[in-house]
Backbone as JSON, one array per atom type, in Angstrom:
{
  "sequence": "XXXXXXXXXXXXXXXXXXXXXXXXXXXXXXXXXXXXXXXXXXXXXXXXXXXXXXXXXXXXXXXXXXXXXXXXXXXXXXXXXXXXXXXXXXXXXXXXXXXXXXXXXXXXXXXXXXXXXXXXXXXXXXXXXXXXXXXXXXXXXXXXXXXXXXXXXXXXXXXXXXXXXXXXXXXXXXXXXXXXXXXXXXXXXXXXXXXXXXXXXXXXXXXXXXXXXXXXXXXXXXXXXXXXXXXXXXXXXXXX",
  "N": [[25.45, 6.59, -20.04], [28.9, 7.5, -20.26], [31.79, 8.06, -22.3], [33.88, 9.87, -24.0], [36.38, 11.03, -26.5], [38.13, 14.2, -28.12], [37.83, 16.38, -31.79], [39.62, 17.92, -30.88], [41.54, 17.09, -28.89], [44.67, 15.75, -27.14], [44.69, 12.79, -26.1], [44.03, 9.67, -25.66], [40.38, 8.21, -25.74], [38.81, 8.04, -22.32], [38.64, 4.56, -20.51], [35.77, 2.49, -19.63], [34.39, 0.6, -17.16], [32.76, -1.29, -15.69], [31.33, -3.36, -12.88], [28.7, -5.35, -11.73], [26.02, -6.56, -10.06], [23.53, -6.85, -11.15], [22.82, -6.11, -14.79], [20.84, -4.09, -16.1], [19.29, -2.94, -18.95], [17.66, -1.19, -20.28], [16.33, 0.8, -23.21], [18.53, 2.14, -23.26], [22.33, 3.23, -22.8], [25.14, 2.85, -22.99], [28.44, 3.76, -23.91], [31.48, 4.14, -25.84], [33.14, 7.29, -27.67], [35.27, 8.54, -30.35], [36.05, 11.09, -32.16], [38.09, 12.11, -33.21], [41.9, 11.46, -33.7], [42.54, 9.87, -32.03], [42.64, 6.79, -29.97], [39.57, 5.46, -28.93], [38.2, 4.79, -26.35], [37.97, 1.56, -24.14], [35.16, -0.82, -23.24], [34.61, -2.47, -20.31], [32.78, -5.03, -18.69], [31.96, -6.9, -16.2], [29.31, -8.84, -14.6], [26.55, -10.43, -12.88], [24.41, -11.15, -14.43], [22.28, -9.82, -17.53], [20.28, -7.65, -19.12], [18.69, -6.46, -21.74], [16.82, -4.59, -23.01], [15.76, -3.18, -26.29], [17.88, -1.82, -25.41], [22.0, -0.95, -25.74], [25.08, -1.72, -26.27], [28.07, 0.51, -27.2], [30.75, 0.9, -28.62], [32.97, 3.11, -30.72], [34.45, 4.81, -33.32], [33.81, 8.24, -34.86], [34.08, 9.76, -37.9], [37.59, 9.77, -37.42], [40.6, 9.2, -37.5], [41.12, 7.58, -35.72], [41.06, 4.59, -33.8], [38.18, 2.48, -32.93], [36.77, 1.33, -30.11], [37.97, -1.13, -27.78], [35.31, -3.78, -26.91], [34.4, -5.69, -23.76], [32.4, -8.13, -22.32], [31.46, -9.52, -19.82], [29.44, -12.48, -18.0], [26.88, -14.47, -16.37], [24.81, -14.93, -17.57], [22.81, -13.62, -20.5], [20.76, -11.72, -22.18], [19.55, -10.1, -25.01], [17.13, -8.26, -26.26], [14.5, -7.21, -28.38], [15.48, -5.63, -30.44], [18.21, -4.83, -29.34], [21.75, -3.26, -28.74], [25.24, -4.79, -29.5], [27.39, -3.43, -30.34], [30.93, -2.82, -32.03], [32.42, 0.11, -34.32], [33.47, 1.88, -36.82], [34.21, 4.52, -39.08], [36.16, 5.97, -40.57], [38.62, 4.04, -39.95], [40.07, 1.31, -38.63], [38.43, -1.21, -37.0], [37.01, -1.71, -33.65], [37.71, -4.91, -31.83], [34.96, -7.56, -30.17], [34.3, -9.54, -27.12], [32.88, -11.64, -25.44], [32.06, -13.36, -22.87], [30.41, -16.13, -21.37], [28.64, -17.92, -18.88], [26.4, -19.17, -19.14], [23.84, -18.39, -20.38], [22.98, -17.27, -23.71], [21.21, -15.68, -25.14], [19.47, -13.87, -27.9], [17.19, -11.79, -29.5], [15.23, -10.22, -32.0], [18.11, -8.64, -32.11], [21.49, -7.6, -32.09], [25.33, -8.53, -32.32], [28.15, -6.94, -33.33], [30.62, -6.01, -35.41], [32.22, -3.85, -36.8], [33.84, -2.12, -39.97], [34.38, 1.13, -41.58], [35.97, 1.86, -43.06], [38.78, 3.05, -45.78], [40.84, 1.94, -46.55], [43.63, -1.07, -47.22], [44.06, -1.83, -44.73], [42.23, -1.63, -42.97], [40.4, -3.66, -41.37], [38.27, -5.31, -40.3], [37.31, -5.77, -36.74], [37.33, -7.95, -34.53], [35.29, -10.93, -33.41], [34.71, -12.89, -30.78], [32.92, -15.52, -29.08], [32.63, -17.09, -25.62], [32.13, -19.84, -24.31], [29.19, -20.41, -23.46], [26.74, -22.67, -22.31], [24.24, -22.6, -23.66], [23.4, -21.3, -26.76], [21.58, -18.82, -28.51], [20.0, -18.07, -31.51], [17.36, -15.94, -32.4], [16.41, -14.73, -35.04], [18.51, -12.43, -35.21], [22.19, -11.27, -35.53], [25.38, -12.03, -36.09], [27.97, -9.76, -36.23], [30.99, -9.32, -38.68], [31.97, -7.53, -40.47], [33.67, -6.01, -43.09], [35.35, -2.75, -44.87], [37.02, -2.07, -47.37], [39.54, -3.36, -45.82], [40.47, -6.18, -44.44], [37.75, -8.62, -43.47], [36.56, -9.11, -40.18], [37.12, -12.09, -37.86], [34.75, -14.49, -36.26], [34.03, -16.16, -33.65], [33.15, -19.43, -32.28], [32.15, -20.94, -29.14], [30.48, -22.72, -27.8], [28.27, -25.04, -25.8], [26.03, -25.77, -26.89], [24.09, -24.53, -30.1], [21.59, -22.6, -30.91], [20.68, -21.42, -34.1], [17.69, -19.11, -35.56], [16.06, -19.88, -38.98], [16.33, -16.89, -40.2], [18.2, -15.53, -38.87], [21.82, -14.13, -39.06], [25.21, -15.18, -39.81], [28.43, -13.41, -40.94], [30.75, -12.13, -42.26], [32.01, -10.53, -43.41], [34.35, -9.06, -46.54], [33.24, -6.47, -48.66], [35.81, -4.94, -50.46], [37.66, -7.08, -49.57], [39.38, -9.42, -47.86], [37.43, -11.79, -47.31], [36.74, -12.93, -43.65], [36.71, -15.21, -41.21], [34.56, -17.92, -40.11], [34.15, -19.43, -37.25], [32.87, -22.53, -35.18], [32.78, -23.46, -32.65], [30.34, -26.31, -31.41], [27.41, -27.81, -30.61], [25.63, -27.79, -33.11], [21.87, -27.0, -33.35], [19.76, -27.86, -35.72], [17.25, -26.46, -36.81], [15.98, -25.6, -39.73], [13.74, -26.98, -41.35], [11.5, -26.6, -39.61], [7.96, -26.58, -39.91], [5.53, -24.44, -39.73], [2.15, -25.0, -37.99], [-0.87, -25.19, -38.86], [-3.27, -22.1, -38.61], [-5.22, -22.86, -38.15], [-8.23, -25.76, -37.08], [-8.74, -28.85, -37.87], [-12.4, -29.42, -39.78], [-15.04, -29.41, -37.73], [-17.69, -30.28, -37.99], [-17.63, -31.44, -40.45], [-16.03, -33.53, -39.94], [-17.47, -34.81, -38.36], [-19.5, -35.71, -39.42], [-21.13, -38.25, -40.22], [-22.52, -40.41, -38.05], [-21.67, -43.37, -36.14], [-23.58, -45.51, -36.67], [-24.53, -45.09, -38.41], [-22.6, -45.79, -40.54], [-21.87, -48.09, -40.22], [-24.04, -49.31, -41.0], [-25.8, -51.08, -39.14], [-27.7, -50.29, -37.6], [-26.89, -49.36, -34.44], [-24.76, -48.15, -32.75], [-21.0, -48.15, -31.77], [-18.98, -47.87, -29.24], [-15.36, -48.69, -28.46], [-12.31, -49.33, -26.9], [-8.62, -49.15, -27.56], [-5.61, -49.41, -28.47], [-2.81, -48.09, -29.68], [0.14, -47.66, -31.28], [1.52, -46.06, -32.73], [-0.04, -42.01, -32.72], [-2.73, -41.11, -34.67], [-1.75, -39.3, -38.24], [-4.09, -37.85, -38.8], [-7.68, -37.01, -37.88], [-8.98, -38.54, -39.5], [-8.43, -40.44, -39.52], [-9.11, -42.32, -37.03], [-11.68, -43.03, -37.73]],
  "CA": [[26.91, 6.02, -19.8], [29.19, 7.97, -21.96], [32.95, 9.11, -22.36], [34.83, 10.1, -26.0], [37.86, 12.16, -27.0], [37.37, 15.0, -30.11], [39.09, 16.38, -32.39], [41.21, 18.44, -30.78], [41.8, 16.05, -28.22], [45.69, 15.16, -27.54], [44.86, 12.08, -25.34], [43.13, 8.98, -25.8], [39.01, 8.36, -24.71], [38.73, 7.11, -20.9], [38.15, 3.43, -20.77], [34.14, 2.24, -18.72], [34.73, -0.34, -16.27], [31.18, -1.44, -14.91], [30.71, -4.38, -12.08], [27.36, -4.99, -11.47], [25.36, -7.77, -9.29], [22.4, -7.22, -12.01], [23.0, -5.28, -15.31], [19.14, -3.89, -17.22], [19.65, -1.8, -19.85], [16.27, -0.22, -21.23], [16.16, 1.96, -24.07], [19.5, 3.28, -22.73], [23.09, 3.13, -24.13], [26.67, 2.53, -22.5], [28.74, 4.57, -24.95], [32.59, 5.23, -26.06], [33.54, 7.72, -29.04], [36.0, 9.02, -30.57], [35.88, 11.77, -33.06], [39.36, 12.84, -33.6], [43.01, 11.07, -34.62], [42.84, 9.12, -30.71], [41.69, 5.95, -29.68], [38.38, 5.21, -28.3], [38.36, 3.78, -24.69], [37.38, 0.42, -24.12], [34.06, -0.98, -22.24], [34.71, -3.77, -19.59], [31.45, -5.5, -18.24], [31.28, -7.95, -15.2], [28.07, -9.35, -14.34], [25.81, -11.96, -13.24], [23.14, -10.92, -15.11], [22.59, -9.02, -17.86], [19.85, -8.21, -19.63], [18.66, -5.37, -22.47], [15.73, -4.58, -24.04], [15.68, -1.94, -26.98], [19.27, -1.1, -25.51], [22.72, -1.04, -25.99], [26.74, -1.47, -25.71], [28.76, 1.12, -28.16], [32.16, 1.67, -28.77], [32.78, 3.92, -31.51], [34.7, 5.78, -33.86], [33.32, 8.5, -36.0], [35.01, 11.14, -38.05], [38.58, 10.59, -37.3], [41.39, 8.36, -37.42], [41.07, 6.7, -34.16], [40.73, 3.67, -33.65], [37.5, 2.15, -31.87], [37.73, 0.98, -28.75], [36.86, -2.73, -27.37], [34.16, -4.14, -25.93], [34.34, -7.38, -23.53], [31.39, -8.86, -21.67], [31.45, -11.41, -18.86], [28.28, -12.78, -17.09], [26.17, -15.71, -15.69], [23.66, -15.16, -18.47], [22.96, -12.46, -21.46], [19.5, -11.27, -22.66], [19.55, -9.46, -26.1], [15.79, -8.4, -26.72], [14.03, -6.0, -29.1], [16.89, -4.06, -31.66], [19.35, -4.37, -28.3], [22.8, -4.05, -30.03], [25.91, -4.9, -28.41], [28.69, -3.14, -31.43], [31.9, -1.97, -32.14], [32.05, 0.33, -35.09], [34.52, 2.56, -37.41], [33.7, 5.31, -40.32], [37.56, 6.06, -41.37], [39.67, 3.41, -39.19], [39.96, -0.6, -37.76], [36.9, -1.65, -35.86], [37.7, -2.21, -32.31], [37.17, -6.3, -31.0], [34.13, -8.1, -29.09], [34.82, -10.86, -26.42], [31.65, -11.82, -24.43], [32.21, -15.02, -22.13], [28.71, -16.33, -20.58], [28.95, -19.51, -18.23], [25.02, -20.18, -18.58], [23.49, -18.52, -21.58], [23.38, -16.09, -24.15], [20.2, -15.07, -25.75], [19.67, -12.74, -29.22], [16.17, -11.98, -30.16], [15.74, -9.4, -32.72], [19.39, -8.28, -31.81], [23.15, -8.38, -32.8], [26.41, -8.53, -31.8], [28.62, -6.29, -34.34], [31.86, -5.11, -35.28], [32.28, -3.16, -38.14], [34.35, -0.99, -40.08], [33.77, 1.91, -43.4], [37.53, 1.91, -43.34], [38.88, 3.2, -47.18], [42.23, 1.46, -46.24], [43.16, -2.48, -46.77], [44.61, -2.4, -43.2], [41.42, -1.33, -41.68], [40.13, -4.64, -41.01], [36.93, -5.49, -39.39], [36.66, -6.08, -35.29], [37.06, -9.79, -34.32], [34.09, -11.16, -32.7], [34.54, -13.75, -29.79], [31.63, -15.59, -27.87], [33.48, -18.07, -25.11], [31.72, -21.22, -23.48], [27.5, -20.4, -23.12], [25.63, -23.55, -22.55], [23.4, -22.28, -24.5], [23.52, -19.57, -27.77], [20.41, -18.87, -29.39], [19.67, -16.2, -31.67], [16.51, -15.52, -33.18], [15.58, -13.33, -35.74], [19.36, -11.9, -34.95], [22.67, -11.18, -35.98], [26.44, -11.78, -35.69], [28.71, -9.75, -37.77], [32.77, -9.02, -38.7], [32.55, -6.9, -41.31], [34.37, -4.15, -43.36], [34.73, -2.2, -46.02], [38.21, -1.82, -47.74], [40.11, -3.94, -45.48], [39.56, -7.66, -44.54], [36.74, -9.12, -42.48], [36.99, -9.74, -38.61], [36.89, -13.37, -37.74], [33.99, -14.57, -35.43], [34.93, -17.32, -32.84], [32.01, -18.9, -31.01], [32.66, -22.07, -28.41], [29.22, -22.98, -26.92], [27.71, -26.23, -25.54], [24.34, -25.88, -27.69], [24.05, -23.06, -30.67], [20.79, -22.84, -31.97], [20.46, -20.16, -34.78], [16.61, -19.33, -36.31], [16.47, -19.29, -40.2], [16.63, -15.65, -40.3], [19.25, -15.01, -38.12], [22.56, -14.04, -39.86], [26.23, -14.94, -39.3], [28.78, -12.82, -41.6], [32.43, -12.25, -41.78], [32.34, -10.17, -45.12], [34.27, -7.84, -46.79], [33.34, -5.75, -50.21], [36.63, -5.28, -50.92], [38.98, -7.1, -49.26], [39.44, -10.9, -47.82], [36.01, -12.14, -46.05], [36.88, -13.03, -42.1], [36.49, -16.96, -40.71], [33.9, -17.97, -38.86], [34.73, -20.96, -36.1], [31.85, -22.34, -34.62], [32.8, -25.27, -31.85], [29.43, -26.39, -30.05], [26.85, -28.76, -30.96], [24.23, -27.03, -33.86], [21.15, -27.42, -34.27], [19.5, -26.97, -37.17], [15.79, -25.95, -37.38], [15.2, -24.92, -40.51], [12.97, -27.05, -41.27], [10.4, -26.94, -38.94], [6.9, -26.19, -40.44], [4.47, -23.94, -39.14], [1.66, -25.43, -37.59], [-2.3, -24.22, -39.55], [-3.95, -21.78, -37.7], [-6.8, -23.49, -38.58], [-8.29, -26.86, -36.45], [-9.93, -29.24, -38.86], [-13.99, -29.1, -39.75], [-15.82, -30.09, -37.08], [-19.4, -30.59, -38.68], [-17.52, -32.48, -41.48], [-15.52, -34.89, -39.45], [-18.34, -35.61, -37.63], [-20.77, -35.53, -39.88], [-21.5, -39.52, -40.11], [-22.62, -41.5, -36.72], [-21.56, -44.41, -36.45], [-24.51, -46.75, -36.92], [-25.64, -45.13, -40.15], [-21.31, -46.32, -41.71], [-21.97, -49.2, -39.81], [-25.57, -49.39, -41.37], [-26.2, -52.0, -38.38], [-28.64, -49.39, -36.63], [-26.77, -48.97, -33.51], [-23.27, -47.48, -32.37], [-20.52, -48.92, -31.07], [-17.76, -47.73, -28.37], [-14.23, -49.36, -28.25], [-11.11, -49.11, -26.74], [-8.0, -49.83, -28.49], [-4.41, -49.14, -28.67], [-2.42, -47.74, -30.99], [2.01, -47.46, -31.24], [1.49, -44.07, -32.43], [-0.99, -41.63, -32.51], [-2.36, -40.87, -36.2], [-1.49, -38.69, -38.61], [-5.32, -37.19, -38.94], [-8.51, -36.94, -36.93], [-9.66, -39.29, -40.05], [-7.78, -42.02, -39.46], [-9.3, -42.66, -36.46], [-12.75, -44.05, -37.99]],
  "C": [[27.7, 6.45, -21.06], [30.48, 8.4, -21.67], [33.53, 8.58, -23.79], [35.81, 11.17, -25.21], [37.27, 12.65, -28.33], [38.06, 15.54, -30.1], [40.8, 16.98, -32.08], [41.88, 18.27, -29.17], [43.01, 15.14, -28.1], [45.96, 13.4, -26.8], [43.7, 10.92, -25.83], [41.76, 9.04, -24.98], [39.29, 7.58, -23.71], [37.94, 5.85, -20.83], [36.32, 3.12, -19.51], [34.68, 1.09, -18.37], [33.43, -0.38, -15.44], [31.33, -3.32, -13.94], [30.09, -4.51, -12.09], [26.59, -6.66, -10.84], [24.18, -8.72, -11.04], [22.56, -6.25, -12.96], [21.38, -5.29, -16.23], [19.65, -2.34, -17.55], [18.3, -1.74, -20.85], [16.0, 0.83, -21.8], [17.43, 3.06, -23.62], [21.2, 2.45, -23.31], [24.09, 3.45, -22.9], [27.56, 2.66, -23.49], [30.4, 4.69, -24.77], [33.14, 5.49, -27.18], [34.39, 8.19, -28.45], [36.3, 9.71, -31.75], [36.79, 12.44, -33.43], [40.13, 11.31, -34.3], [43.43, 9.8, -33.02], [42.38, 7.8, -30.8], [40.55, 6.33, -28.58], [38.44, 4.23, -27.23], [37.19, 2.61, -24.9], [36.24, 0.35, -22.82], [34.53, -2.44, -21.83], [33.29, -3.85, -18.72], [31.29, -6.55, -17.62], [29.8, -7.86, -14.46], [27.25, -10.37, -14.37], [25.05, -11.93, -14.19], [22.79, -10.27, -15.81], [21.26, -8.94, -18.83], [19.18, -6.48, -20.21], [17.52, -5.63, -23.51], [15.76, -3.26, -24.68], [17.1, -1.04, -26.27], [20.47, -1.34, -26.05], [23.9, -0.57, -25.48], [27.17, -0.8, -27.26], [29.99, 1.39, -27.88], [32.63, 2.28, -30.35], [33.94, 4.82, -32.66], [34.33, 7.06, -35.04], [34.4, 10.04, -36.76], [36.71, 10.59, -38.57], [39.11, 9.55, -37.29], [41.92, 7.4, -36.49], [41.05, 5.56, -34.21], [39.37, 2.84, -32.81], [37.93, 1.13, -30.72], [36.98, -0.56, -28.98], [36.28, -2.9, -26.49], [34.43, -5.65, -24.69], [33.15, -7.03, -22.05], [31.63, -10.07, -20.9], [30.22, -11.2, -17.46], [28.19, -14.09, -17.05], [25.64, -15.75, -17.2], [23.21, -13.7, -18.74], [21.61, -12.92, -22.41], [19.56, -10.54, -23.42], [17.91, -8.94, -26.35], [15.35, -7.41, -27.52], [15.12, -4.77, -29.45], [17.27, -3.86, -30.37], [20.73, -4.31, -29.34], [24.37, -3.68, -28.54], [27.57, -4.18, -29.83], [29.51, -2.31, -30.97], [32.29, -1.28, -33.76], [33.06, 1.73, -35.21], [34.02, 3.71, -38.78], [35.01, 5.02, -41.01], [38.67, 5.32, -40.82], [39.54, 1.67, -39.53], [39.33, -0.17, -37.2], [38.0, -2.29, -34.71], [36.92, -4.11, -32.25], [36.04, -6.35, -29.97], [34.09, -9.34, -28.3], [33.6, -10.95, -25.67], [31.78, -13.28, -24.24], [30.73, -15.0, -20.98], [29.26, -17.61, -20.41], [27.77, -19.86, -18.4], [24.76, -20.69, -19.96], [23.5, -17.06, -22.43], [22.06, -16.49, -24.89], [19.81, -14.31, -26.81], [18.29, -13.04, -29.54], [15.56, -10.6, -30.89], [16.92, -8.45, -32.6], [20.43, -8.55, -32.91], [24.4, -7.91, -31.9], [27.21, -7.85, -32.89], [29.93, -5.78, -34.67], [32.54, -5.21, -36.28], [33.03, -2.27, -38.8], [33.65, -0.07, -41.55], [35.48, 2.26, -43.65], [38.23, 1.84, -44.78], [40.08, 2.39, -47.14], [42.47, -0.08, -46.07], [43.76, -2.46, -45.26], [43.5, -1.86, -42.43], [40.26, -2.7, -41.95], [38.22, -4.57, -40.17], [37.44, -5.99, -37.69], [36.18, -7.64, -35.42], [35.74, -9.38, -33.03], [34.17, -12.53, -32.28], [33.93, -13.97, -28.87], [32.26, -16.99, -27.0], [32.34, -18.85, -24.5], [29.76, -21.08, -22.73], [27.5, -21.56, -23.8], [25.03, -23.87, -23.65], [23.36, -21.24, -25.7], [22.11, -19.87, -28.72], [19.93, -17.59, -29.97], [18.36, -16.45, -32.54], [16.08, -13.72, -33.8], [17.18, -12.22, -35.58], [20.22, -11.93, -35.64], [23.85, -10.96, -35.19], [27.35, -11.91, -36.43], [30.03, -9.14, -37.2], [33.31, -8.47, -39.39], [33.02, -5.53, -42.32], [34.57, -4.41, -44.79], [35.81, -2.64, -47.16], [39.42, -3.37, -47.29], [39.46, -5.59, -45.17], [38.59, -8.17, -43.41], [37.67, -9.6, -41.58], [36.7, -11.41, -38.96], [35.86, -13.55, -36.43], [34.26, -16.08, -35.21], [33.73, -17.54, -32.01], [32.39, -20.76, -30.19], [31.37, -22.11, -27.67], [29.27, -24.28, -26.97], [26.94, -26.54, -26.47], [24.15, -24.67, -28.22], [22.55, -23.44, -31.49], [20.55, -21.57, -33.39], [18.89, -20.61, -35.77], [17.64, -19.5, -37.93], [16.81, -17.79, -41.09], [17.22, -14.75, -39.58], [20.26, -14.84, -39.3], [24.15, -13.82, -38.81], [27.04, -14.3, -40.36], [29.83, -12.37, -41.09], [32.99, -11.72, -43.28], [33.33, -9.2, -45.16], [34.2, -7.54, -48.19], [34.83, -6.14, -51.13], [37.77, -6.05, -51.19], [38.53, -8.31, -49.33], [38.07, -10.97, -46.63], [37.21, -13.1, -44.31], [36.84, -14.95, -42.41], [35.53, -16.82, -39.74], [33.89, -19.3, -38.33], [33.16, -21.37, -35.36], [32.51, -24.22, -34.45], [31.77, -25.32, -30.57], [28.74, -27.05, -31.33], [25.8, -28.17, -31.55], [23.52, -28.26, -34.13], [19.98, -26.97, -34.52], [17.8, -27.53, -37.12], [15.13, -25.52, -38.43], [13.9, -25.48, -40.93], [11.58, -27.34, -40.55], [9.64, -26.0, -39.72], [6.36, -25.71, -39.23], [3.48, -24.7, -38.96], [0.32, -24.85, -38.37], [-2.99, -23.28, -38.39], [-5.29, -22.07, -37.55], [-6.9, -24.91, -37.83], [-9.41, -27.71, -37.67], [-11.65, -28.94, -38.39], [-14.71, -29.69, -38.75], [-17.04, -30.77, -37.45], [-18.33, -32.07, -39.57], [-16.72, -33.64, -41.21], [-16.68, -35.62, -38.84], [-20.01, -36.12, -37.61], [-21.4, -36.85, -39.92], [-21.7, -40.2, -38.59], [-22.28, -42.09, -37.36], [-22.18, -45.87, -37.13], [-24.94, -46.43, -38.41], [-23.96, -45.84, -41.4], [-21.63, -47.93, -41.69], [-23.21, -50.42, -40.67], [-25.86, -51.48, -40.53], [-27.43, -51.45, -37.5], [-28.3, -49.29, -35.21], [-25.1, -48.5, -33.64], [-22.57, -47.96, -31.46], [-18.76, -48.06, -29.92], [-16.17, -48.25, -27.88], [-12.64, -48.84, -27.68], [-9.65, -49.79, -26.63], [-6.57, -49.47, -27.53], [-3.7, -49.15, -29.52], [-0.59, -47.23, -30.64], [1.9, -46.31, -31.58], [0.43, -43.7, -32.7], [-1.34, -41.2, -34.04], [-2.35, -39.66, -36.68], [-2.96, -36.94, -38.8], [-6.92, -37.4, -38.55], [-9.55, -38.22, -37.98], [-9.73, -40.78, -40.02], [-8.08, -42.52, -38.31], [-10.78, -43.16, -36.56], [-11.98, -45.49, -38.48]]
}
C-alpha cells in the first residue's frame, strides 16, 4: 500500500487512513513517500490487533526538501517481530513524528520504531517518538530511535504500566552535530540486565552418584530419610 509525490508534483502526497479489526503485515509494506519539495502524506492506522513479521510502515522524504509525513498507530495490542520497522525518515529535511497508542501490550522482538533525519541544516530536527499507555512494553533486541544529523535530536516519550528492556536493546535521541533530544519514561521499569544464562549441560550424574550411602556411612547398609528444607539446595552436592 503506497502513496507519494514526485519532484514535478505541485501538491502534497495523499494520506493513508486504515481501519481494521486485525492488521497483519507479513513481509509487506505500508509507505508514504515524497521525492520533491512537497510534504509527504501521513499514515493513520486504527486496529484492535496489529501483527508485523518482517513488515514495515514507513513515511519518508527522499532527496527533496519536503518533510516526511507522520505516523499514528492506535491499537489494543501491537507485536513487531523479525526485523519489522515503523519509521519516519528524511534525507535532506526534518523528520516526521510517530505516535503509538496501545491499550494492552506493545512487544518488539528484533524490530524497531524510529524517527530519523539526515538533514544538514540546524533546523532539520529529528522527529518525536511518543508511546502512550500500554500496560506492558517489552523490547527484545530492538530499538526506539529519534536521531538527527545537523538538527536537534527528537524527543522520546514513553508512558507505560511496565517497561521491560533487554540489555541488547537501544533507546536513543541523539544528534551528531546538534543537541541531543530528551528521553522521558513514565513507567515501572523492570531491570533484567543482571540475568545470567543457565549452563546448557547438567551436572555429571556418574560423579554425583559415585559413592553409595553405605560406603560413605561405613555401616554396611543404606538409609533413606525424608526431611523438610526451608530452601532448595544450591547444588546437588548439598543433598549429601
